[in-house]
Backbone as XML, in Angstrom:
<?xml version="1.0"?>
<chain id="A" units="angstrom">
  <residue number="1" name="UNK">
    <atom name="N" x="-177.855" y="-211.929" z="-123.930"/>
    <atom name="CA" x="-177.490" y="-212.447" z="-125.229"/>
    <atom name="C" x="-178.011" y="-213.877" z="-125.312"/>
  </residue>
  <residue number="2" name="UNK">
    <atom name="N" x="-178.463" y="-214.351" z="-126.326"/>
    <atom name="CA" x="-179.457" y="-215.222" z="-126.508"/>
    <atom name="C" x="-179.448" y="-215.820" z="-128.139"/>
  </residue>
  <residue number="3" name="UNK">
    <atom name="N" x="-178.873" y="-217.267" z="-127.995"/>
    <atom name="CA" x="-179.110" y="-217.705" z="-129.416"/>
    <atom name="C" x="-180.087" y="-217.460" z="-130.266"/>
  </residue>
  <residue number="4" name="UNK">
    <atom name="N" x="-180.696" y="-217.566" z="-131.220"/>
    <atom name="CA" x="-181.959" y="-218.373" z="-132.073"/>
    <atom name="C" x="-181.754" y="-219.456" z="-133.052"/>
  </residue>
  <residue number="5" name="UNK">
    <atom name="N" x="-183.090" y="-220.221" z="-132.994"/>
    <atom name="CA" x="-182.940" y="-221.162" z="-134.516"/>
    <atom name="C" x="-182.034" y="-220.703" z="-135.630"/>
  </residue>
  <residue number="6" name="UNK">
    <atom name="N" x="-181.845" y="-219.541" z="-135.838"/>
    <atom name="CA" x="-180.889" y="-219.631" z="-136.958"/>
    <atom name="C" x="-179.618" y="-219.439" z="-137.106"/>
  </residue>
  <residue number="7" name="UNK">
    <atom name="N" x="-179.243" y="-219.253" z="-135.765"/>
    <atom name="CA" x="-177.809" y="-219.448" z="-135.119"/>
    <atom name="C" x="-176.966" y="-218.120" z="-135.146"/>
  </residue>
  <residue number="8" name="UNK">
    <atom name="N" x="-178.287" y="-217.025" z="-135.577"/>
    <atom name="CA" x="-177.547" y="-215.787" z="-135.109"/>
    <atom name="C" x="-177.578" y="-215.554" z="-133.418"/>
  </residue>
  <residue number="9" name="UNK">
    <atom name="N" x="-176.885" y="-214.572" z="-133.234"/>
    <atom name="CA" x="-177.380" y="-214.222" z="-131.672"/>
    <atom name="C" x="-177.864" y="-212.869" z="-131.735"/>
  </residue>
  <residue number="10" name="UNK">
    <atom name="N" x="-178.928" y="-212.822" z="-130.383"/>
    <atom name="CA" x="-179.849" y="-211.939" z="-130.282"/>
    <atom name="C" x="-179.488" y="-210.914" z="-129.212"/>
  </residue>
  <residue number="11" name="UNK">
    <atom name="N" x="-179.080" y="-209.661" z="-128.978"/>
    <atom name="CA" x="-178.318" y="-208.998" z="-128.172"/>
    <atom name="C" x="-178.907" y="-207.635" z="-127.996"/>
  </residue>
  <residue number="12" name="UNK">
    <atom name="N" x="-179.370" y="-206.696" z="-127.226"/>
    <atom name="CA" x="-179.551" y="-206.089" z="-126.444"/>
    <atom name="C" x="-178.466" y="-204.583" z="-126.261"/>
  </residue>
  <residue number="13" name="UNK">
    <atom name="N" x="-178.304" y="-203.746" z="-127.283"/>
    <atom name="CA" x="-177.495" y="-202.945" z="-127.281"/>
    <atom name="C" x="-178.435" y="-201.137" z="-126.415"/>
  </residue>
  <residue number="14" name="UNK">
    <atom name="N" x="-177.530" y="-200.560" z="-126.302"/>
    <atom name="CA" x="-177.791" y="-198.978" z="-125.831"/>
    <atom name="C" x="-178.203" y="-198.367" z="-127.374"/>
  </residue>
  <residue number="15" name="UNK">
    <atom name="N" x="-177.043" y="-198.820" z="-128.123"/>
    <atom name="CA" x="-176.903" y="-197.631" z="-128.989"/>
    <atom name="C" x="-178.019" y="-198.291" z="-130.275"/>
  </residue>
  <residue number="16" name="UNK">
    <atom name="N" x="-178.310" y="-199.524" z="-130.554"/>
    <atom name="CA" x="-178.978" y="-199.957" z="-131.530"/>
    <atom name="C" x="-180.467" y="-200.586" z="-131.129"/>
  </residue>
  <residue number="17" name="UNK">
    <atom name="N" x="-180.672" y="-200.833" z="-129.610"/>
    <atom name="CA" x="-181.377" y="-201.436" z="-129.140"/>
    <atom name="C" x="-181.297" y="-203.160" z="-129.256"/>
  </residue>
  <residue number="18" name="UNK">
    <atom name="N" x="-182.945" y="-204.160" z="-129.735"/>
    <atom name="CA" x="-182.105" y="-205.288" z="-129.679"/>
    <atom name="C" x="-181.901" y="-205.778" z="-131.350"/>
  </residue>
  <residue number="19" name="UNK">
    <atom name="N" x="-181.375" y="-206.394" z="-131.242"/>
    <atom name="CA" x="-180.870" y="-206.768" z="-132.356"/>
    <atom name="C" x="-180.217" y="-208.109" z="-132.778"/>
  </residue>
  <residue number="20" name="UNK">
    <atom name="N" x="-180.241" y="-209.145" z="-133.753"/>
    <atom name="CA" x="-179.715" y="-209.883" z="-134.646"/>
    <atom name="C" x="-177.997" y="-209.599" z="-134.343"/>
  </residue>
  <residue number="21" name="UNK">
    <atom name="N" x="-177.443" y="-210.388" z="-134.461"/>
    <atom name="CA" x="-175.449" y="-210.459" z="-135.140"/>
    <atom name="C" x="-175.556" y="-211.391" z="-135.147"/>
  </residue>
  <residue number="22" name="UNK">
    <atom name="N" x="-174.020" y="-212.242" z="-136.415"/>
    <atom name="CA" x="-173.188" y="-213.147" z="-136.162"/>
    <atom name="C" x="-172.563" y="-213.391" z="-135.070"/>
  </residue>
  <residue number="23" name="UNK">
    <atom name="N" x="-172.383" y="-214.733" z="-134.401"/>
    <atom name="CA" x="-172.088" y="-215.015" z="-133.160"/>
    <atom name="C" x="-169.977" y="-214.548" z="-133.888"/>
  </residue>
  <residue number="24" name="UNK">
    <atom name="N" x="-169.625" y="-213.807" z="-132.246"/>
    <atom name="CA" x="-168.227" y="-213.364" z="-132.226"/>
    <atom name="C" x="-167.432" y="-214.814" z="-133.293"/>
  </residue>
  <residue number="25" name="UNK">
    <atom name="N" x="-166.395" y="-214.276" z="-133.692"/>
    <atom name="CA" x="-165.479" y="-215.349" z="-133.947"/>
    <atom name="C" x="-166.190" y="-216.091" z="-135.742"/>
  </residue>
  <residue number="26" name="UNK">
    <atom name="N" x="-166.640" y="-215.824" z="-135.932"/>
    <atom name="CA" x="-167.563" y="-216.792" z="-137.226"/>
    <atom name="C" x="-167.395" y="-215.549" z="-138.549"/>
  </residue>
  <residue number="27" name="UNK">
    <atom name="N" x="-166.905" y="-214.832" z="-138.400"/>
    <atom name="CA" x="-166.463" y="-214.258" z="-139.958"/>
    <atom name="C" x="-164.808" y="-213.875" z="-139.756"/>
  </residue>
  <residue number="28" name="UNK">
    <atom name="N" x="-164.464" y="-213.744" z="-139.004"/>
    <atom name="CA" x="-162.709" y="-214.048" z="-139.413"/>
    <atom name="C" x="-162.207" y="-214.359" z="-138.086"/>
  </residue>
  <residue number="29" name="UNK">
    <atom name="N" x="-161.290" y="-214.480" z="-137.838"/>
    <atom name="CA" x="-160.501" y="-215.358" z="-136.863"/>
    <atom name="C" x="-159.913" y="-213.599" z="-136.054"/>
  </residue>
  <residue number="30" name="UNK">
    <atom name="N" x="-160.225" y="-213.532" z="-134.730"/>
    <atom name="CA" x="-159.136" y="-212.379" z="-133.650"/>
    <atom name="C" x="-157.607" y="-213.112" z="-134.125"/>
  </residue>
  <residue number="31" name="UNK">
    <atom name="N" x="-157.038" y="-211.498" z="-134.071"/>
    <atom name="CA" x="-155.436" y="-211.425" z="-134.616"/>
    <atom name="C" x="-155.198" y="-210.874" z="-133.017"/>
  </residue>
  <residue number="32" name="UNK">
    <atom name="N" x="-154.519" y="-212.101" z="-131.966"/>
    <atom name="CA" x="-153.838" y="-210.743" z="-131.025"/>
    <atom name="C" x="-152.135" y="-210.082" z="-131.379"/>
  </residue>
  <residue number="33" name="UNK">
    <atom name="N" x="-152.280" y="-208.543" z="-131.334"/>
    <atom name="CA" x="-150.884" y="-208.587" z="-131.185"/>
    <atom name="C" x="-150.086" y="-208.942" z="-130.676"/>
  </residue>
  <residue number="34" name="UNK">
    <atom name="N" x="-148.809" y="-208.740" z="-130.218"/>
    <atom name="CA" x="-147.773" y="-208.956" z="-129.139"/>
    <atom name="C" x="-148.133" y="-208.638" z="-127.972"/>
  </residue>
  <residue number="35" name="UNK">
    <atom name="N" x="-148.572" y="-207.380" z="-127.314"/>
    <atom name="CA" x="-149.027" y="-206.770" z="-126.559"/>
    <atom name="C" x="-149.813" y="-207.220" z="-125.698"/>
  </residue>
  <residue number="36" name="UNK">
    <atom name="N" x="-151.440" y="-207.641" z="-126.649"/>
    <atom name="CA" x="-152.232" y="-208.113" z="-125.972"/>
    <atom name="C" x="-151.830" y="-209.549" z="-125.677"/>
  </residue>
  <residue number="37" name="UNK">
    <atom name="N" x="-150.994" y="-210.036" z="-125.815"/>
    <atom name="CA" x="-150.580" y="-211.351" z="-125.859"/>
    <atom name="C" x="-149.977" y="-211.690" z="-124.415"/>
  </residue>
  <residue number="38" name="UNK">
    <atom name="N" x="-148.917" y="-210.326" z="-124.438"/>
    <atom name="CA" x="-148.162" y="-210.366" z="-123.151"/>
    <atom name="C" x="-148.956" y="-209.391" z="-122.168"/>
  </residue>
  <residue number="39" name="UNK">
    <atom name="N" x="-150.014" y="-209.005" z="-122.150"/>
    <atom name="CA" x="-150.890" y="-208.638" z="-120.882"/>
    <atom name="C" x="-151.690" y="-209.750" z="-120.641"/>
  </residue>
  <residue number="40" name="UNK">
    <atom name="N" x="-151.954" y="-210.960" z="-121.527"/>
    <atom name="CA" x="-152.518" y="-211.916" z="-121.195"/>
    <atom name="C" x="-152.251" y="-212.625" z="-120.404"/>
  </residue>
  <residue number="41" name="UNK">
    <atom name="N" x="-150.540" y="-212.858" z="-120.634"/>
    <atom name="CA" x="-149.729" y="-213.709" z="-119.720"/>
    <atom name="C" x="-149.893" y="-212.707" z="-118.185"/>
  </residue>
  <residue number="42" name="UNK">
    <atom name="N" x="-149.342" y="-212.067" z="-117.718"/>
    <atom name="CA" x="-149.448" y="-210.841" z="-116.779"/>
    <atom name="C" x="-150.660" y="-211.431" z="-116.138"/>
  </residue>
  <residue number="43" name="UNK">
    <atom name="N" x="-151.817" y="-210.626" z="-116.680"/>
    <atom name="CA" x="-153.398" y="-211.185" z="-116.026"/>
    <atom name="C" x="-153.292" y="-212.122" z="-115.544"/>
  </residue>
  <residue number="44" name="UNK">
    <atom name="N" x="-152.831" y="-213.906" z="-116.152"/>
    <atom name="CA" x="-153.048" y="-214.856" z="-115.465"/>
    <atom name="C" x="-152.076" y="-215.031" z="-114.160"/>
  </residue>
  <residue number="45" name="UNK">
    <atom name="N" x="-150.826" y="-214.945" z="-114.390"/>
    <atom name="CA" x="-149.955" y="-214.707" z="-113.143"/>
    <atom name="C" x="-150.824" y="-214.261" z="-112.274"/>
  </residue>
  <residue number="46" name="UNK">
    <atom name="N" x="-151.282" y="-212.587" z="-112.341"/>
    <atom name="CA" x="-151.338" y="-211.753" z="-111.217"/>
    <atom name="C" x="-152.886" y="-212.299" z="-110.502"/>
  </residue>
  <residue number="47" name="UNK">
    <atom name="N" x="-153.426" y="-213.498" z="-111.553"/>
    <atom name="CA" x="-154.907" y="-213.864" z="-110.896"/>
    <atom name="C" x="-154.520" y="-214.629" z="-110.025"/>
  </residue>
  <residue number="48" name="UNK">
    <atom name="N" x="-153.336" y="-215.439" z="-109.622"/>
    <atom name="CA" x="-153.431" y="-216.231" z="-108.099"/>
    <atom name="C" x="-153.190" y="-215.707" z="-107.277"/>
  </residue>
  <residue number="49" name="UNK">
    <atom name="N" x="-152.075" y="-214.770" z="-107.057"/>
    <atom name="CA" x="-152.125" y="-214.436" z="-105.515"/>
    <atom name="C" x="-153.256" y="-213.265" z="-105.127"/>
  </residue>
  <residue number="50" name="UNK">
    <atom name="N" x="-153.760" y="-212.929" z="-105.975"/>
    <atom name="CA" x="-155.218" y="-212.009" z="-105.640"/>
    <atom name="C" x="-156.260" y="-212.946" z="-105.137"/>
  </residue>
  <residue number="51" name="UNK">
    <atom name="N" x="-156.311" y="-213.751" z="-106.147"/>
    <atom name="CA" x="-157.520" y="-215.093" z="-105.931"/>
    <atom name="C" x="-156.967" y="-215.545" z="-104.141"/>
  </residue>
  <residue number="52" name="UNK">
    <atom name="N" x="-155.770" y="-215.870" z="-103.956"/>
    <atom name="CA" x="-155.890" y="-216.461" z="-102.418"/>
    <atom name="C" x="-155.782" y="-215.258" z="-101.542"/>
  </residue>
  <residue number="53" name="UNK">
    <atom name="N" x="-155.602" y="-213.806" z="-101.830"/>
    <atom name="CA" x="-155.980" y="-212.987" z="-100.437"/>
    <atom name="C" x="-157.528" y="-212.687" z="-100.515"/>
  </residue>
  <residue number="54" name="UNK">
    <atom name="N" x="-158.209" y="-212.950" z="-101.514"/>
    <atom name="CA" x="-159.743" y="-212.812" z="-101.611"/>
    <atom name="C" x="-160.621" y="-213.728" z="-101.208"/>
  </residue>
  <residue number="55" name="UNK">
    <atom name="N" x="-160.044" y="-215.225" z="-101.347"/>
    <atom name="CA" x="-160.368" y="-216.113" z="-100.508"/>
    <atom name="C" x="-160.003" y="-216.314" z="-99.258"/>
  </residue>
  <residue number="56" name="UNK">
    <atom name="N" x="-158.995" y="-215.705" z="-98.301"/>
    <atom name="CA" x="-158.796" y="-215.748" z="-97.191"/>
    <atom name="C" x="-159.532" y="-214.668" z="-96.547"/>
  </residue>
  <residue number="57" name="UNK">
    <atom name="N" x="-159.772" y="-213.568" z="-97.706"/>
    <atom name="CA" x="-160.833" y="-212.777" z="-96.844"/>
    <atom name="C" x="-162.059" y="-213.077" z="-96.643"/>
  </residue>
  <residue number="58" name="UNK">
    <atom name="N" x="-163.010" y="-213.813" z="-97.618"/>
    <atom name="CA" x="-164.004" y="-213.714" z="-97.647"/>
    <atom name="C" x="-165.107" y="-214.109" z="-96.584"/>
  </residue>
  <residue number="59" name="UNK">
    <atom name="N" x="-164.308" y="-214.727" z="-95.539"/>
    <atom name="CA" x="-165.431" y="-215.307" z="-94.173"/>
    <atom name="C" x="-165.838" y="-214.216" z="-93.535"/>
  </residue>
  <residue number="60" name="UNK">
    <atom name="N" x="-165.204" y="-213.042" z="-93.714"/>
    <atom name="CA" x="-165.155" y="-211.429" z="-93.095"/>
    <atom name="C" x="-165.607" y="-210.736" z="-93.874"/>
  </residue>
  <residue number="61" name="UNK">
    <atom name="N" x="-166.098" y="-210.953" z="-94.693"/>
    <atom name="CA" x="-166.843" y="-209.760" z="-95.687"/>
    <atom name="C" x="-168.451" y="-210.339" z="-95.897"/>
  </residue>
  <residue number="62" name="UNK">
    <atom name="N" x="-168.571" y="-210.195" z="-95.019"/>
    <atom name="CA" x="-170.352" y="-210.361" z="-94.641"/>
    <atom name="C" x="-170.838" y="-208.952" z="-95.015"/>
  </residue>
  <residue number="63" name="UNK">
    <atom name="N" x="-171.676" y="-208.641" z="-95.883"/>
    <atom name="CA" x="-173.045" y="-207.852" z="-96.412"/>
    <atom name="C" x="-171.727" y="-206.289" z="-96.657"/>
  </residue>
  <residue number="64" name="UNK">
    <atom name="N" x="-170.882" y="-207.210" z="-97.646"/>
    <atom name="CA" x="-170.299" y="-206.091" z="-97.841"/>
    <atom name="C" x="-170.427" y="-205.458" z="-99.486"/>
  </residue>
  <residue number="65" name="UNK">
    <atom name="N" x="-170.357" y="-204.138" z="-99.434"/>
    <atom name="CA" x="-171.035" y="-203.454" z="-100.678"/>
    <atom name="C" x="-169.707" y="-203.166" z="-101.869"/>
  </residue>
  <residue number="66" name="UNK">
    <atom name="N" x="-168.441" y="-202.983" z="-101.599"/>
    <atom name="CA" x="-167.642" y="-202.311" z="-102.611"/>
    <atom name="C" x="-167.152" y="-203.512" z="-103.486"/>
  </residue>
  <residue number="67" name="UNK">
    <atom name="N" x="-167.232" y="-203.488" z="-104.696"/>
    <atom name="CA" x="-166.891" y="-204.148" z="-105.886"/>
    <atom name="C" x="-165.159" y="-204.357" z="-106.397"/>
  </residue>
  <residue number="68" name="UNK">
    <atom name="N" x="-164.237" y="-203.597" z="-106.112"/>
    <atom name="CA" x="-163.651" y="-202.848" z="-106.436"/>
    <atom name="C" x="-162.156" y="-203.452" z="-106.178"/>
  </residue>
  <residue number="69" name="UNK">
    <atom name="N" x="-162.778" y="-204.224" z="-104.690"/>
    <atom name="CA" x="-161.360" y="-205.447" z="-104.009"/>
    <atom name="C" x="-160.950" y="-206.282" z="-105.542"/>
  </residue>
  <residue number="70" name="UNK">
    <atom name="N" x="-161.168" y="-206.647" z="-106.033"/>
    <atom name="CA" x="-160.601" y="-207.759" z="-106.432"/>
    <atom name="C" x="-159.788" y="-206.680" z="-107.908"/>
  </residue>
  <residue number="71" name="UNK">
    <atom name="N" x="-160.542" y="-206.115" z="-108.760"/>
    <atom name="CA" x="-160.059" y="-205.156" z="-109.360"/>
    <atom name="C" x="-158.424" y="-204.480" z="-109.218"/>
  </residue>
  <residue number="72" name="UNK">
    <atom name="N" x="-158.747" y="-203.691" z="-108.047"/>
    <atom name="CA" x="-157.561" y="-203.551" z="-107.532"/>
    <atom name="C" x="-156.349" y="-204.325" z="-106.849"/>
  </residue>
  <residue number="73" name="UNK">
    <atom name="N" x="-156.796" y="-205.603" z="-106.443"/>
    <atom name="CA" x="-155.454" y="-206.470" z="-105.894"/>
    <atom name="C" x="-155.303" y="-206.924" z="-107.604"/>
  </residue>
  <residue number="74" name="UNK">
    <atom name="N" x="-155.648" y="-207.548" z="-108.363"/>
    <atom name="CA" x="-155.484" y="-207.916" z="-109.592"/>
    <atom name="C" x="-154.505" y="-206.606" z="-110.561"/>
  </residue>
  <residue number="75" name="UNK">
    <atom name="N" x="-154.808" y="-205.755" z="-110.173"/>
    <atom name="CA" x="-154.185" y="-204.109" z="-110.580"/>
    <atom name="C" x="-152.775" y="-203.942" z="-110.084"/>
  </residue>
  <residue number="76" name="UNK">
    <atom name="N" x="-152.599" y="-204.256" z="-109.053"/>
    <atom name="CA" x="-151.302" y="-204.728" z="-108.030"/>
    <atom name="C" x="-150.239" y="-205.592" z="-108.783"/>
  </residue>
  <residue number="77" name="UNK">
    <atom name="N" x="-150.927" y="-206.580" z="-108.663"/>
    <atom name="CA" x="-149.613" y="-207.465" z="-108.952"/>
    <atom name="C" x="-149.494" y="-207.887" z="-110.153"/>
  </residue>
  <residue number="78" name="UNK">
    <atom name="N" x="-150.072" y="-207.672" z="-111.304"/>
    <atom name="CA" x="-150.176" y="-207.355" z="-112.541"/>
    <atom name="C" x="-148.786" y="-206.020" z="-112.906"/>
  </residue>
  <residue number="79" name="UNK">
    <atom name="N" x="-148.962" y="-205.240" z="-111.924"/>
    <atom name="CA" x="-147.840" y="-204.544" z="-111.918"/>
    <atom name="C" x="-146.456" y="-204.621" z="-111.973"/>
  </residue>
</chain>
């Protein structure tokens, strides 16, 4: 995704290919509900104690392939 001079952005879709839009946010304002409001709160909580067992692991995860650690401890305690 990629500005231009005319302050649209330039984006790269599957289904449309690439294409021109208004940059997010610039024709009406996001409404969150309640919901998404209070999974917001949740998410940030459950991002520290994931964030420090992922950093205590990471001197040990040399040339390692699965994506999926942080996903799932974040999945955890979000719970």
């Amino acid at each position: 995704m990629r500005k231009n001079p005319t302050g649209k952005v330039v984006v790269n879709s599957k289904a449309y290919g690439e294409h021109e839009r208004a940059p997010r946010g610039s024709k009406s304002k996001a409404v969150l509900n309640p919901a998404m409001r209070a999974h917001g709160r949740r998410l940030r909580k459950s991002n520290i104690p994931a964030k420090l067992i992922v950093d205590a692991l990471q001197p040990f995860r040399e040339n390692f392939k699965g994506g999926m650690l942080w996903q799932k401890l974040v999945k955890h305690f979000a719970a």
